[in-house]
Amino acid sequence: MSPYQHTSRPTSHPRSRHRKRKSRRSLALIVPAVAALAVLVMVGYAFAGSSDRIAAGVEIAGINVGGLTSAQAHQKLEKASRKLTWVPVKLVAKGKRFEVAPAQLGIAVDWDAAIARARRDGDGTGPLRGFKRLEMRLLGNHIKPPVKLSSPALKALLATIAKRVDKPALEPALVVNGPQLSVVPGHRGRALDKKRAAEMVVKTLGSLTRGTVVLPVRVVAPRVRRSDLVRVEGQVRTVVSAPVQLKLGAVRWTILPAQIKKMLEYPHDGERNLSIGGHDAVVFLASLAKQLDRPAKNAAFGIAGRSIHVVRARIGRVLDRERTAGAILSAARRSFGRTASLVMKSTQPRRTTEQAKAMGITGLVGSYETSFTGTANRIHNVQLVAKLIDNKFIAPGAVFSFNKTTGERSAAKGFLTAPQIANGQLVDALGGGICQVSTTVFNAAFEAGLDILERTNHALYISHYPLGRDATVSWPSPDLKFRNDTGHWLLIRTFSSYSTLLVGIYGEPQHRKVESTATPLRITGGPPVKRILDANLAVGTKIVEDIGQPSSSTSVHRLVYGADGKLLHDNTWYSTYRSTPKVVRVGTKTPKKDKGKGTGTTTTGTTTTGTTTTGTTTTDTTTTDTTTTDTTTTSTG
């Protein structure tokens, strides 16, 4: 080896040395971290506990359920809850005390939902569950269970509390004290805060602790300030300082200051402004309206024999009382130019002229007239019910009902007691005589060829009506009904006097042809005999007071043809009438003995026969062979 050659150890590169140092530092950090993680995992597992049990530190409604299973927690909570079912909670509001127990409000606590939440809060996988449970152990977990209760019962409780606690605010008012005005100051009130109070009551009753709950009460301030009424007080002096002139066209009215003062309504109960109102204002405006109002008038129909024409409608004009009162006050607030215009408004008729013309009522469709007599009450009832159906319209296709149109016949409507047929007998009853009108209406519809839906004959035969064409009604049944099958509107008009009734049905003349035939009245049975013993008549004497009426029947057949000859209706109405008894009065008076002759001889007593104003009496004497002849009295009803 040459003396000049140098031999040395191989040396590492600086970059390589840096990597080695960094590796050693990283290893020094990783090892503790892994160790710490391992410790945490072990801690997590240590506190994980069993997933079947609730984590320690959990309270439900103030009861510790940590470490319990769901069933154990439910049993513990239910047991504590049952003990408090009737234990009241004390409520206090503004010194007023109240008590309420859970059972009174129908409280139902959902313990299962609370337990399920506790399980979820303490659940997880492996060590994560442990960390959650460790946090709960250290910090606690307080769960409020869901509560259900009777909403009406809670509202009733709060209403009861509010009734005793609430005190409405007293609004300042402007009052008259003799000739002077003064402002009465208001005061603040108070009211139970029902929303917050409800939350507190539910929360407390849902817990398993008891105590006193102070319910929130809020202050209620007056809506009006005293300064607002002081301003109005100054306005009043101007308002009553001089007269106010009202005008409508060339007409003028004057309201004196004293009258204006009486009509003023001063602010009260939260009002801030002066107004015209009260009794005196109502009376004054009503008197103006009486002079100025012209109500709207509906289009009507004028009758002239068989023709009919439209009477034009009229637009109405009425006083707008509210706006007029405002105009009066506005004028009174001014120091000069104190004149107000009356405010009128138009009112439209319910049936205009155009609408009436469009109804197509141009002529007579059918009519009928009947004559009647009777008591003043009966005539009154006929005229009254005729008015109730007068001017009644029937739409195309609609059904006219006599009972629906007239309503129940009552004393309140003005009906009087008069003879009528009831249960086959003529008796006095409220509304007697109305069948005169129903029969006349039926015959008018009959002659018009309309579709008659319901008709009932009287129980007894009445000779002065067309055979088989009488129609009785009663409330609520039987009824008289017919349909408007003309395709146009119909109008019923009635015209009555003290002896006649005319019913006309107007519309578009249909030119229908009506053919009808009635079968002769057939007797179906004789009248039963009703005997009345009379001690004033001699034995063997009989008086027929009422010949009675046999039962009978008839029918009416009607054919209705249209203007084109087409058959529209083919109807038959059958009528059966009851009999009325033959009333016979039989004598029971024994003849007196003749003292001047033998004991076996008697004299023929004189029979006194009863008569009626329209009847005749025939009397035969009694013969020795006991053959007697009835004494007959005939009377007309």
Coordinates of N, CA, C and O in Angstrom, one line a residue, residues 293-299 311-317 347-353:
D293 N -137.9 58.0 3.3 CA -137.7 56.6 2.8 C -138.8 56.3 1.8 O -140.0 56.7 2.0
R294 N -138.5 55.7 0.7 CA -139.4 55.2 -0.3 C -139.0 53.8 -0.7 O -138.1 53.6 -1.5
P295 N -139.5 52.8 0.0 CA -139.1 51.4 -0.2 C -139.2 51.0 -1.7 O -140.0 51.4 -2.4
A296 N -138.3 50.0 -2.0 CA -138.4 49.5 -3.4 C -139.7 48.7 -3.5 O -140.2 48.1 -2.5
K297 N -140.2 48.6 -4.7 CA -141.4 47.9 -5.0 C -141.2 46.9 -6.1 O -140.7 47.2 -7.1
N298 N -141.5 45.6 -5.7 CA -141.3 44.5 -6.7 C -142.3 44.7 -7.9 O -143.4 45.2 -7.8
A299 N -141.8 44.2 -9.0 CA -142.7 44.1 -10.2 C -143.9 43.2 -9.8 O -143.7 42.1 -9.2
V311 N -147.0 45.0 -13.8 CA -146.9 46.3 -13.1 C -145.4 46.6 -12.8 O -144.8 45.8 -12.1
R312 N -144.9 47.6 -13.4 CA -143.4 47.9 -13.3 C -142.9 48.0 -11.9 O -143.6 48.4 -11.0
A313 N -141.7 47.5 -11.7 CA -141.0 47.6 -10.4 C -140.5 49.0 -10.2 O -140.4 49.8 -11.1
R314 N -140.2 49.3 -8.9 CA -139.7 50.7 -8.6 C -138.5 50.5 -7.7 O -138.5 49.8 -6.7
I315 N -137.4 51.3 -8.1 CA -136.2 51.3 -7.2 C -136.5 52.1 -6.0 O -137.1 53.2 -6.1
G316 N -136.0 51.7 -4.8 CA -136.3 52.4 -3.6 C -135.2 53.4 -3.2 O -134.1 53.4 -3.8
R317 N -135.5 54.2 -2.3 CA -134.6 55.2 -1.8 C -134.8 55.3 -0.3 O -135.9 55.6 0.2
T347 N -132.3 51.1 -3.0 CA -132.5 49.7 -2.7 C -133.2 49.1 -4.0 O -134.1 49.7 -4.5
Q348 N -132.8 47.9 -4.3 CA -133.3 47.3 -5.5 C -134.4 46.4 -5.2 O -134.4 45.7 -4.1
P349 N -135.4 46.3 -6.1 CA -136.5 45.3 -5.8 C -136.0 43.9 -6.0 O -135.1 43.6 -6.7
R350 N -136.7 43.0 -5.2 CA -136.3 41.6 -5.3 C -136.7 41.0 -6.7 O -136.1 40.1 -7.2
R351 N -137.8 41.6 -7.3 CA -138.2 41.1 -8.6 C -138.3 42.3 -9.6 O -139.2 43.2 -9.4
T352 N -137.4 42.4 -10.5 CA -137.4 43.6 -11.4 C -138.5 43.4 -12.5 O -139.1 42.3 -12.7
T353 N -138.7 44.5 -13.3 CA -139.7 44.4 -14.4 C -139.3 43.4 -15.4 O -140.1 42.6 -15.9

